[in-house]
Amino acid sequence: MLIIKFVKTNNNNKKTMKKLILSALTLSVLMFSCNNDDDTVAASPELKLNLTGLENLGTNYKYEGWLIVGGNPVSTGTFTVDNNGVLSKTSFAVNASTLASATKFVLSIEPAVDPSPAPSETKYLVGDFSGNTATVSAGIIGDYSAATGKYFLGTPTNGNMNPSAGVWFLDASSGSPAAGLNLPVLQAGWKYEGWVVSNGAPLSTGRFLNPNGSDDAAPFSGSMMAPPFPGEDFLVNAPAGLMFPGNLTGATLVISIEPEPDNSPMPFALKPLSAMVANPAVTGQTLPMTRSLTSFPTGTVTR
């Protein structure tokens, strides 16, 4: 005979079963959540820029960052800078292995439409990584800690008939003209340029590589031979809104470092030497320029 025995379940057993079922469901949800977390892709490693002193390059050029890995450059991406010096982008996703292996960071100036995958010759900022940070500077361009300058007001290209209308970056203190600028030799991709800034209007005195020779332009000078040093007489071909012969009284004189090629009619951010012409102007004497590196950009790059 088959005997079936019914067991009565009390309320306490029912409550215990419910708790076990709820615990199992909770564990399943947690396990499912953990599995979903495992499937989530981790955020890409980033290179972050904290740079000050960069200027707007206009529409034809852009900045590009590079990591140096095993001696080879790897692009981290491009960005622009507005008129307030604000970068369009400060964080760049970079391959983790590349980022970890990089020994140096370089910032270059590139054409907006760039046919080359390699860095241009116009390398601007550089810094070696120490741990996860690289402090960058314009040291790749040159060491300006000992740069000096002298200038002389006169107009040799018209027989010195308007001495306050011309400036030459030379030293005439010995009685014979000599080089007035002590500047480091520039790397490829850069040139020096002299400027006169009067009433907010900058006028170029010409671009040059060698301070011991002439610059590459003389659009405003007279017909007589100029000394073989950078400078300009402002005598003819006055731009619109100006009258020549000029008068440099109260003007600011500047030696800048310009990218090459350069699409801007304004002085670039790098201005290692400057001078304020007296009022009234002192002519026929060799006068000093002041060294200042405050215009040079600086910053850090972190990984």
PDB file of C-alpha atoms in Angstrom:
ATOM      1  CA  MET A   1       0.000   0.000   0.000  1.00  0.00           C
ATOM      2  CA  LEU A   2       1.302   3.486  -0.955  1.00  0.00           C
ATOM      3  CA  ILE A   3       0.905   5.952   1.812  1.00  0.00           C
ATOM      4  CA  ILE A   4       1.123   9.661   0.982  1.00  0.00           C
ATOM      5  CA  LYS A   5       1.969  11.851   3.908  1.00  0.00           C
ATOM      6  CA  PHE A   6       1.165  15.569   3.925  1.00  0.00           C
ATOM      7  CA  VAL A   7       3.389  17.827   5.966  1.00  0.00           C
ATOM      8  CA  LYS A   8       1.891  21.024   7.228  1.00  0.00           C
ATOM      9  CA  THR A   9       4.007  24.134   6.659  1.00  0.00           C
ATOM     10  CA  ASN A  10       3.748  26.741   9.330  1.00  0.00           C
ATOM     11  CA  ASN A  11       3.919  30.518   8.787  1.00  0.00           C
ATOM     12  CA  ASN A  12       7.524  30.780   9.987  1.00  0.00           C
ATOM     13  CA  ASN A  13       8.692  28.394   7.266  1.00  0.00           C
ATOM     14  CA  LYS A  14       6.844  30.427   4.636  1.00  0.00           C
ATOM     15  CA  LYS A  15       8.557  33.605   5.767  1.00  0.00           C
ATOM     16  CA  THR A  16      11.935  31.913   5.656  1.00  0.00           C
ATOM     17  CA  MET A  17      11.339  30.704   2.089  1.00  0.00           C
ATOM     18  CA  LYS A  18      10.353  34.203   0.952  1.00  0.00           C
ATOM     19  CA  LYS A  19      13.554  35.643   2.434  1.00  0.00           C
ATOM     20  CA  LEU A  20      15.652  33.038   0.642  1.00  0.00           C
ATOM     21  CA  ILE A  21      13.940  33.771  -2.679  1.00  0.00           C
ATOM     22  CA  LEU A  22      14.426  37.544  -2.255  1.00  0.00           C
ATOM     23  CA  SER A  23      18.093  37.043  -1.352  1.00  0.00           C
ATOM     24  CA  ALA A  24      18.642  34.912  -4.437  1.00  0.00           C
ATOM     25  CA  LEU A  25      17.003  37.538  -6.660  1.00  0.00           C
ATOM     26  CA  THR A  26      19.102  40.312  -5.121  1.00  0.00           C
ATOM     27  CA  LEU A  27      22.300  38.297  -5.685  1.00  0.00           C
ATOM     28  CA  SER A  28      21.343  37.715  -9.324  1.00  0.00           C
ATOM     29  CA  VAL A  29      20.791  41.432  -9.885  1.00  0.00           C
ATOM     30  CA  LEU A  30      24.142  42.248  -8.315  1.00  0.00           C
ATOM     31  CA  MET A  31      25.918  39.633 -10.419  1.00  0.00           C
ATOM     32  CA  PHE A  32      24.248  40.952 -13.578  1.00  0.00           C
ATOM     33  CA  SER A  33      25.304  44.508 -12.683  1.00  0.00           C
ATOM     34  CA  CYS A  34      28.881  43.427 -12.086  1.00  0.00           C
ATOM     35  CA  ASN A  35      28.977  41.629 -15.391  1.00  0.00           C
ATOM     36  CA  ASN A  36      27.737  44.808 -17.118  1.00  0.00           C
ATOM     37  CA  ASP A  37      30.460  46.849 -15.362  1.00  0.00           C
ATOM     38  CA  ASP A  38      33.082  44.432 -16.647  1.00  0.00           C
ATOM     39  CA  ASP A  39      31.837  45.020 -20.173  1.00  0.00           C
ATOM     40  CA  THR A  40      32.140  48.835 -19.869  1.00  0.00           C
ATOM     41  CA  VAL A  41      35.084  50.251 -21.857  1.00  0.00           C
ATOM     42  CA  ALA A  42      37.514  52.185 -19.660  1.00  0.00           C
ATOM     43  CA  ALA A  43      38.078  55.838 -20.466  1.00  0.00           C
ATOM     44  CA  SER A  44      40.970  56.445 -22.863  1.00  0.00           C
ATOM     45  CA  PRO A  45      44.190  57.823 -21.352  1.00  0.00           C
ATOM     46  CA  GLU A  46      44.481  61.582 -21.868  1.00  0.00           C
ATOM     47  CA  LEU A  47      47.210  64.131 -22.379  1.00  0.00           C
ATOM     48  CA  LYS A  48      46.290  67.450 -20.754  1.00  0.00           C
ATOM     49  CA  LEU A  49      47.747  70.856 -21.660  1.00  0.00           C
ATOM     50  CA  ASN A  50      48.001  73.812 -19.292  1.00  0.00           C
ATOM     51  CA  LEU A  51      49.685  76.503 -21.420  1.00  0.00           C
ATOM     52  CA  THR A  52      49.752  80.291 -21.173  1.00  0.00           C
ATOM     53  CA  GLY A  53      51.101  82.940 -23.523  1.00  0.00           C
ATOM     54  CA  LEU A  54      50.057  81.358 -26.812  1.00  0.00           C
ATOM     55  CA  GLU A  55      48.539  83.677 -29.402  1.00  0.00           C
ATOM     56  CA  ASN A  56      45.976  83.436 -32.163  1.00  0.00           C
ATOM     57  CA  LEU A  57      47.701  82.189 -35.337  1.00  0.00           C
ATOM     58  CA  GLY A  58      44.901  83.282 -37.668  1.00  0.00           C
ATOM     59  CA  THR A  59      43.091  81.082 -40.144  1.00  0.00           C
ATOM     60  CA  ASN A  60      46.115  79.712 -42.001  1.00  0.00           C
ATOM     61  CA  TYR A  61      47.965  78.044 -39.121  1.00  0.00           C
ATOM     62  CA  LYS A  62      47.298  75.863 -36.086  1.00  0.00           C
ATOM     63  CA  TYR A  63      49.178  74.354 -33.148  1.00  0.00           C
ATOM     64  CA  GLU A  64      49.967  70.647 -33.003  1.00  0.00           C
ATOM     65  CA  GLY A  65      51.279  68.592 -30.100  1.00  0.00           C
ATOM     66  CA  TRP A  66      53.756  65.723 -30.445  1.00  0.00           C
ATOM     67  CA  LEU A  67      54.971  62.999 -28.109  1.00  0.00           C
ATOM     68  CA  ILE A  68      58.503  61.772 -28.695  1.00  0.00           C
ATOM     69  CA  VAL A  69      58.570  57.976 -28.352  1.00  0.00           C
ATOM     70  CA  GLY A  70      61.814  56.161 -29.099  1.00  0.00           C
ATOM     71  CA  GLY A  71      63.057  59.266 -30.865  1.00  0.00           C
ATOM     72  CA  ASN A  72      60.034  59.401 -33.180  1.00  0.00           C
ATOM     73  CA  PRO A  73      57.207  62.009 -33.116  1.00  0.00           C
ATOM     74  CA  VAL A  74      53.607  60.890 -32.566  1.00  0.00           C
ATOM     75  CA  SER A  75      50.903  63.509 -33.056  1.00  0.00           C
ATOM     76  CA  THR A  76      48.536  64.140 -30.144  1.00  0.00           C
ATOM     77  CA  GLY A  77      46.226  66.395 -32.177  1.00  0.00           C
ATOM     78  CA  THR A  78      45.783  70.015 -33.210  1.00  0.00           C
ATOM     79  CA  PHE A  79      44.157  73.055 -31.623  1.00  0.00           C
ATOM     80  CA  THR A  80      43.751  76.790 -32.089  1.00  0.00           C
ATOM     81  CA  VAL A  81      43.946  79.754 -29.708  1.00  0.00           C
ATOM     82  CA  ASP A  82      41.561  82.708 -29.612  1.00  0.00           C
ATOM     83  CA  ASN A  83      42.392  86.389 -29.128  1.00  0.00           C
ATOM     84  CA  ASN A  84      42.237  85.927 -25.348  1.00  0.00           C
ATOM     85  CA  GLY A  85      44.821  83.128 -25.387  1.00  0.00           C
ATOM     86  CA  VAL A  86      42.233  80.408 -24.669  1.00  0.00           C
ATOM     87  CA  LEU A  87      42.979  77.012 -26.208  1.00  0.00           C
ATOM     88  CA  SER A  88      40.192  75.430 -28.285  1.00  0.00           C
ATOM     89  CA  LYS A  89      41.095  72.066 -26.756  1.00  0.00           C
ATOM     90  CA  THR A  90      43.174  71.072 -23.724  1.00  0.00           C
ATOM     91  CA  SER A  91      42.645  67.286 -23.416  1.00  0.00           C
ATOM     92  CA  PHE A  92      43.649  64.726 -26.039  1.00  0.00           C
ATOM     93  CA  ALA A  93      42.962  60.971 -26.046  1.00  0.00           C
ATOM     94  CA  VAL A  94      46.218  59.079 -26.616  1.00  0.00           C
ATOM     95  CA  ASN A  95      47.098  55.398 -26.885  1.00  0.00           C
ATOM     96  CA  ALA A  96      48.061  54.179 -23.404  1.00  0.00           C
ATOM     97  CA  SER A  97      51.328  52.571 -24.490  1.00  0.00           C
ATOM     98  CA  THR A  98      52.358  55.648 -26.469  1.00  0.00           C
ATOM     99  CA  LEU A  99      51.567  57.942 -23.561  1.00  0.00           C
ATOM    100  CA  ALA A 100      53.475  55.827 -21.059  1.00  0.00           C
ATOM    101  CA  SER A 101      56.532  55.498 -23.315  1.00  0.00           C
ATOM    102  CA  ALA A 102      56.864  59.189 -24.246  1.00  0.00           C
ATOM    103  CA  THR A 103      60.005  60.965 -23.043  1.00  0.00           C
ATOM    104  CA  LYS A 104      59.322  64.454 -24.407  1.00  0.00           C
ATOM    105  CA  PHE A 105      56.516  66.775 -25.551  1.00  0.00           C
ATOM    106  CA  VAL A 106      56.897  69.202 -28.459  1.00  0.00           C
ATOM    107  CA  LEU A 107      54.483  71.872 -29.697  1.00  0.00           C
ATOM    108  CA  SER A 108      54.807  72.981 -33.313  1.00  0.00           C
ATOM    109  CA  ILE A 109      53.104  75.491 -35.620  1.00  0.00           C
ATOM    110  CA  GLU A 110      51.572  73.837 -38.674  1.00  0.00           C
ATOM    111  CA  PRO A 111      49.685  74.951 -41.797  1.00  0.00           C
ATOM    112  CA  ALA A 112      45.898  74.745 -41.370  1.00  0.00           C
ATOM    113  CA  VAL A 113      45.868  72.556 -44.480  1.00  0.00           C
ATOM    114  CA  ASP A 114      48.862  70.349 -43.751  1.00  0.00           C
ATOM    115  CA  PRO A 115      50.079  67.939 -46.438  1.00  0.00           C
ATOM    116  CA  SER A 116      52.754  66.422 -44.203  1.00  0.00           C
ATOM    117  CA  PRO A 117      52.232  63.935 -41.341  1.00  0.00           C
ATOM    118  CA  ALA A 118      55.541  65.030 -39.779  1.00  0.00           C
ATOM    119  CA  PRO A 119      56.192  68.059 -37.531  1.00  0.00           C
ATOM    120  CA  SER A 120      57.083  71.307 -39.285  1.00  0.00           C
ATOM    121  CA  GLU A 121      60.418  73.032 -38.701  1.00  0.00           C
ATOM    122  CA  THR A 122      58.633  75.662 -36.591  1.00  0.00           C
ATOM    123  CA  LYS A 123      58.895  73.914 -33.237  1.00  0.00           C
ATOM    124  CA  TYR A 124      57.734  76.251 -30.481  1.00  0.00           C
ATOM    125  CA  LEU A 125      57.619  74.632 -27.023  1.00  0.00           C
ATOM    126  CA  VAL A 126      59.415  71.575 -25.669  1.00  0.00           C
ATOM    127  CA  GLY A 127      59.782  69.774 -22.353  1.00  0.00           C
ATOM    128  CA  ASP A 128      61.025  66.434 -21.022  1.00  0.00           C
ATOM    129  CA  PHE A 129      58.700  64.272 -18.935  1.00  0.00           C
ATOM    130  CA  SER A 130      59.583  63.884 -15.286  1.00  0.00           C
ATOM    131  CA  GLY A 131      57.142  61.287 -14.025  1.00  0.00           C
ATOM    132  CA  ASN A 132      53.785  62.265 -15.482  1.00  0.00           C
ATOM    133  CA  THR A 133      54.542  65.953 -16.043  1.00  0.00           C
ATOM    134  CA  ALA A 134      56.575  67.890 -18.600  1.00  0.00           C
ATOM    135  CA  THR A 135      57.310  71.575 -17.983  1.00  0.00           C
ATOM    136  CA  VAL A 136      57.530  73.195 -21.419  1.00  0.00           C
ATOM    137  CA  SER A 137      59.249  76.373 -22.618  1.00  0.00           C
ATOM    138  CA  ALA A 138      60.472  78.035 -25.805  1.00  0.00           C
ATOM    139  CA  GLY A 139      64.040  76.897 -25.106  1.00  0.00           C
ATOM    140  CA  ILE A 140      64.057  74.920 -28.342  1.00  0.00           C
ATOM    141  CA  ILE A 141      64.196  78.267 -30.200  1.00  0.00           C
ATOM    142  CA  GLY A 142      67.196  79.576 -28.283  1.00  0.00           C
ATOM    143  CA  ASP A 143      68.607  80.746 -24.950  1.00  0.00           C
ATOM    144  CA  TYR A 144      67.855  84.443 -24.495  1.00  0.00           C
ATOM    145  CA  SER A 145      69.069  84.809 -20.917  1.00  0.00           C
ATOM    146  CA  ALA A 146      72.130  86.749 -22.142  1.00  0.00           C
ATOM    147  CA  ALA A 147      70.571  88.555 -25.134  1.00  0.00           C
ATOM    148  CA  THR A 148      71.467  92.264 -25.432  1.00  0.00           C
ATOM    149  CA  GLY A 149      70.615  95.031 -27.865  1.00  0.00           C
ATOM    150  CA  LYS A 150      71.608  98.562 -28.862  1.00  0.00           C
ATOM    151  CA  TYR A 151      70.126 100.991 -31.349  1.00  0.00           C
ATOM    152  CA  PHE A 152      70.959 104.273 -33.071  1.00  0.00           C
ATOM    153  CA  LEU A 153      68.502 106.876 -34.404  1.00  0.00           C
ATOM    154  CA  GLY A 154      69.463 108.380 -37.741  1.00  0.00           C
ATOM    155  CA  THR A 155      68.614 108.323 -41.443  1.00  0.00           C
ATOM    156  CA  PRO A 156      71.775 107.298 -43.314  1.00  0.00           C
ATOM    157  CA  THR A 157      69.804 106.613 -46.514  1.00  0.00           C
ATOM    158  CA  ASN A 158      69.172 110.357 -47.010  1.00  0.00           C
ATOM    159  CA  GLY A 159      72.385 111.737 -45.548  1.00  0.00           C
ATOM    160  CA  ASN A 160      70.910 111.976 -42.024  1.00  0.00           C
ATOM    161  CA  MET A 161      68.595 114.823 -43.018  1.00  0.00           C
ATOM    162  CA  ASN A 162      65.795 113.504 -40.743  1.00  0.00           C
ATOM    163  CA  PRO A 163      67.636 111.762 -37.887  1.00  0.00           C
ATOM    164  CA  SER A 164      64.537 111.096 -35.776  1.00  0.00           C
ATOM    165  CA  ALA A 165      62.875 109.218 -38.675  1.00  0.00           C
ATOM    166  CA  GLY A 166      65.085 106.124 -38.731  1.00  0.00           C
ATOM    167  CA  VAL A 167      66.377 103.391 -36.428  1.00  0.00           C
ATOM    168  CA  TRP A 168      69.315 101.026 -36.875  1.00  0.00           C
ATOM    169  CA  PHE A 169      70.162  98.181 -34.555  1.00  0.00           C
ATOM    170  CA  LEU A 170      73.876  98.875 -34.402  1.00  0.00           C
ATOM    171  CA  ASP A 171      76.557 100.118 -32.026  1.00  0.00           C
ATOM    172  CA  ALA A 172      78.304 103.318 -33.150  1.00  0.00           C
ATOM    173  CA  SER A 173      79.966 104.084 -29.820  1.00  0.00           C
ATOM    174  CA  SER A 174      83.467 103.346 -31.165  1.00  0.00           C
ATOM    175  CA  GLY A 175      83.039 105.701 -34.097  1.00  0.00           C
ATOM    176  CA  SER A 176      82.572 102.836 -36.567  1.00  0.00           C
ATOM    177  CA  PRO A 177      79.273 100.933 -36.917  1.00  0.00           C
ATOM    178  CA  ALA A 178      79.275  97.469 -35.356  1.00  0.00           C
ATOM    179  CA  ALA A 179      76.598  94.884 -34.601  1.00  0.00           C
ATOM    180  CA  GLY A 180      74.178  96.121 -31.958  1.00  0.00           C
ATOM    181  CA  LEU A 181      72.317  92.878 -31.316  1.00  0.00           C
ATOM    182  CA  ASN A 182      73.639  89.900 -29.394  1.00  0.00           C
ATOM    183  CA  LEU A 183      71.151  87.129 -30.175  1.00  0.00           C
ATOM    184  CA  PRO A 184      71.399  83.332 -30.446  1.00  0.00           C
ATOM    185  CA  VAL A 185      71.399  81.654 -33.844  1.00  0.00           C
ATOM    186  CA  LEU A 186      67.842  80.617 -34.672  1.00  0.00           C
ATOM    187  CA  GLN A 187      66.663  77.126 -35.460  1.00  0.00           C
ATOM    188  CA  ALA A 188      65.046  76.531 -38.859  1.00  0.00           C
ATOM    189  CA  GLY A 189      61.444  77.726 -38.956  1.00  0.00           C
ATOM    190  CA  TRP A 190      62.113  81.086 -37.251  1.00  0.00           C
ATOM    191  CA  LYS A 191      63.394  84.578 -38.134  1.00  0.00           C
ATOM    192  CA  TYR A 192      64.074  87.801 -36.264  1.00  0.00           C
ATOM    193  CA  GLU A 193      62.173  90.963 -37.135  1.00  0.00           C
ATOM    194  CA  GLY A 194      62.613  94.569 -36.065  1.00  0.00           C
ATOM    195  CA  TRP A 195      59.613  96.804 -35.308  1.00  0.00           C
ATOM    196  CA  VAL A 196      58.709 100.386 -34.595  1.00  0.00           C
ATOM    197  CA  VAL A 197      55.390 100.738 -32.760  1.00  0.00           C
ATOM    198  CA  SER A 198      54.039 104.299 -32.750  1.00  0.00           C
ATOM    199  CA  ASN A 199      50.488 105.282 -31.727  1.00  0.00           C
ATOM    200  CA  GLY A 200      49.600 101.590 -31.667  1.00  0.00           C
ATOM    201  CA  ALA A 201      50.664 101.037 -35.287  1.00  0.00           C
ATOM    202  CA  PRO A 202      53.529  98.534 -35.846  1.00  0.00           C
ATOM    203  CA  LEU A 203      55.890  99.049 -38.780  1.00  0.00           C
ATOM    204  CA  SER A 204      58.429  96.387 -39.676  1.00  0.00           C
ATOM    205  CA  THR A 205      62.064  97.381 -40.105  1.00  0.00           C
ATOM    206  CA  GLY A 206      62.718  94.028 -41.853  1.00  0.00           C
ATOM    207  CA  ARG A 207      63.323  90.359 -41.102  1.00  0.00           C
ATOM    208  CA  PHE A 208      66.769  88.826 -40.620  1.00  0.00           C
ATOM    209  CA  LEU A 209      68.671  85.783 -39.438  1.00  0.00           C
ATOM    210  CA  ASN A 210      72.067  87.368 -38.831  1.00  0.00           C
ATOM    211  CA  PRO A 211      72.241  90.490 -36.619  1.00  0.00           C
ATOM    212  CA  ASN A 212      75.667  91.150 -38.148  1.00  0.00           C
ATOM    213  CA  GLY A 213      74.150  91.751 -41.587  1.00  0.00           C
ATOM    214  CA  SER A 214      71.366  93.578 -43.375  1.00  0.00           C
ATOM    215  CA  ASP A 215      67.710  92.624 -43.074  1.00  0.00           C
ATOM    216  CA  ASP A 216      65.608  91.498 -46.024  1.00  0.00           C
ATOM    217  CA  ALA A 217      63.590  94.672 -46.745  1.00  0.00           C
ATOM    218  CA  ALA A 218      63.933  98.425 -47.162  1.00  0.00           C
ATOM    219  CA  PRO A 219      60.540  99.666 -48.412  1.00  0.00           C
ATOM    220  CA  PHE A 220      60.650 103.035 -46.664  1.00  0.00           C
ATOM    221  CA  SER A 221      64.316 104.037 -46.953  1.00  0.00           C
ATOM    222  CA  GLY A 222      65.963 106.687 -49.129  1.00  0.00           C
ATOM    223  CA  SER A 223      68.210 106.076 -52.109  1.00  0.00           C
ATOM    224  CA  MET A 224      71.602 106.258 -50.379  1.00  0.00           C
ATOM    225  CA  MET A 225      73.432 103.175 -49.147  1.00  0.00           C
ATOM    226  CA  ALA A 226      72.313 101.822 -45.778  1.00  0.00           C
ATOM    227  CA  PRO A 227      74.671 100.403 -43.147  1.00  0.00           C
ATOM    228  CA  PRO A 228      74.972  96.583 -43.291  1.00  0.00           C
ATOM    229  CA  PHE A 229      72.866  95.999 -40.174  1.00  0.00           C
ATOM    230  CA  PRO A 230      69.156  95.549 -39.450  1.00  0.00           C
ATOM    231  CA  GLY A 231      67.149  98.775 -39.452  1.00  0.00           C
ATOM    232  CA  GLU A 232      65.044 101.155 -41.515  1.00  0.00           C
ATOM    233  CA  ASP A 233      64.562 104.814 -42.388  1.00  0.00           C
ATOM    234  CA  PHE A 234      60.911 105.899 -42.595  1.00  0.00           C
ATOM    235  CA  LEU A 235      61.171 108.426 -45.399  1.00  0.00           C
ATOM    236  CA  VAL A 236      59.096 107.335 -48.406  1.00  0.00           C
ATOM    237  CA  ASN A 237      56.111 105.114 -49.336  1.00  0.00           C
ATOM    238  CA  ALA A 238      54.183 105.852 -46.150  1.00  0.00           C
ATOM    239  CA  PRO A 239      51.350 103.375 -45.477  1.00  0.00           C
ATOM    240  CA  ALA A 240      47.794 104.736 -45.465  1.00  0.00           C
ATOM    241  CA  GLY A 241      47.155 106.956 -42.457  1.00  0.00           C
ATOM    242  CA  LEU A 242      50.833 107.805 -41.860  1.00  0.00           C
ATOM    243  CA  MET A 243      53.010 110.701 -42.970  1.00  0.00           C
ATOM    244  CA  PHE A 244      56.730 110.431 -43.801  1.00  0.00           C
ATOM    245  CA  PRO A 245      59.375 111.462 -42.953  1.00  0.00           C
ATOM    246  CA  GLY A 246      58.376 109.885 -39.686  1.00  0.00           C
ATOM    247  CA  ASN A 247      59.279 110.858 -36.152  1.00  0.00           C
ATOM    248  CA  LEU A 248      60.145 108.074 -33.709  1.00  0.00           C
ATOM    249  CA  THR A 249      59.769 110.262 -30.614  1.00  0.00           C
ATOM    250  CA  GLY A 250      58.004 108.210 -27.929  1.00  0.00           C
ATOM    251  CA  ALA A 251      57.852 105.088 -30.114  1.00  0.00           C
ATOM    252  CA  THR A 252      58.527 101.552 -28.888  1.00  0.00           C
ATOM    253  CA  LEU A 253      61.271  99.563 -30.598  1.00  0.00           C
ATOM    254  CA  VAL A 254      60.987  95.772 -30.601  1.00  0.00           C
ATOM    255  CA  ILE A 255      63.007  92.796 -31.768  1.00  0.00           C
ATOM    256  CA  SER A 256      60.663  89.826 -32.173  1.00  0.00           C
ATOM    257  CA  ILE A 257      61.091  86.179 -33.108  1.00  0.00           C
ATOM    258  CA  GLU A 258      58.711  85.288 -35.931  1.00  0.00           C
ATOM    259  CA  PRO A 259      57.551  81.952 -37.347  1.00  0.00           C
ATOM    260  CA  GLU A 260      58.788  81.269 -40.862  1.00  0.00           C
ATOM    261  CA  PRO A 261      56.643  81.359 -42.920  1.00  0.00           C
ATOM    262  CA  ASP A 262      54.551  84.052 -41.222  1.00  0.00           C
ATOM    263  CA  ASN A 263      51.123  85.250 -42.350  1.00  0.00           C
ATOM    264  CA  SER A 264      50.669  88.034 -39.795  1.00  0.00           C
ATOM    265  CA  PRO A 265      51.534  91.736 -40.231  1.00  0.00           C
ATOM    266  CA  MET A 266      51.803  92.064 -36.444  1.00  0.00           C
ATOM    267  CA  PRO A 267      54.715  91.232 -34.108  1.00  0.00           C
ATOM    268  CA  PHE A 268      54.660  87.654 -32.795  1.00  0.00           C
ATOM    269  CA  ALA A 269      54.416  86.875 -29.075  1.00  0.00           C
ATOM    270  CA  LEU A 270      58.175  86.340 -28.629  1.00  0.00           C
ATOM    271  CA  LYS A 271      59.793  89.737 -27.990  1.00  0.00           C
ATOM    272  CA  PRO A 272      63.170  89.319 -26.261  1.00  0.00           C
ATOM    273  CA  LEU A 273      64.362  92.951 -26.718  1.00  0.00           C
ATOM    274  CA  SER A 274      62.599  96.308 -26.615  1.00  0.00           C
ATOM    275  CA  ALA A 275      63.234  99.995 -25.966  1.00  0.00           C
ATOM    276  CA  MET A 276      61.191 103.155 -25.481  1.00  0.00           C
ATOM    277  CA  VAL A 277      62.405 106.126 -27.522  1.00  0.00           C
ATOM    278  CA  ALA A 278      62.697 109.266 -25.414  1.00  0.00           C
ATOM    279  CA  ASN A 279      60.542 112.353 -25.865  1.00  0.00           C
ATOM    280  CA  PRO A 280      62.116 114.248 -27.501  1.00  0.00           C
ATOM    281  CA  ALA A 281      64.050 111.576 -29.361  1.00  0.00           C
ATOM    282  CA  VAL A 282      67.819 111.374 -28.765  1.00  0.00           C
ATOM    283  CA  THR A 283      69.565 111.053 -32.128  1.00  0.00           C
ATOM    284  CA  GLY A 284      73.166 110.301 -33.062  1.00  0.00           C
ATOM    285  CA  GLN A 285      73.866 108.220 -29.936  1.00  0.00           C
ATOM    286  CA  THR A 286      74.053 104.501 -29.239  1.00  0.00           C
ATOM    287  CA  LEU A 287      71.305 103.591 -26.760  1.00  0.00           C
ATOM    288  CA  PRO A 288      70.501 100.329 -24.933  1.00  0.00           C
ATOM    289  CA  MET A 289      67.574  97.959 -25.325  1.00  0.00           C
ATOM    290  CA  THR A 290      65.959  96.039 -22.489  1.00  0.00           C
ATOM    291  CA  ARG A 291      65.794  92.256 -22.320  1.00  0.00           C
ATOM    292  CA  SER A 292      62.454  90.752 -21.270  1.00  0.00           C
ATOM    293  CA  LEU A 293      61.314  87.150 -21.526  1.00  0.00           C
ATOM    294  CA  THR A 294      57.867  87.685 -19.980  1.00  0.00           C
ATOM    295  CA  SER A 295      56.236  87.391 -23.397  1.00  0.00           C
ATOM    296  CA  PHE A 296      57.507  83.817 -23.816  1.00  0.00           C
ATOM    297  CA  PRO A 297      54.820  81.154 -23.309  1.00  0.00           C
ATOM    298  CA  THR A 298      55.131  78.560 -20.544  1.00  0.00           C
ATOM    299  CA  GLY A 299      53.123  75.730 -19.084  1.00  0.00           C
ATOM    300  CA  THR A 300      52.874  72.068 -18.212  1.00  0.00           C
ATOM    301  CA  VAL A 301      51.731  68.909 -19.971  1.00  0.00           C
ATOM    302  CA  THR A 302      50.442  65.979 -17.885  1.00  0.00           C
ATOM    303  CA  ARG A 303      49.626  62.378 -18.724  1.00  0.00           C
TER     304      ARG A 303
END
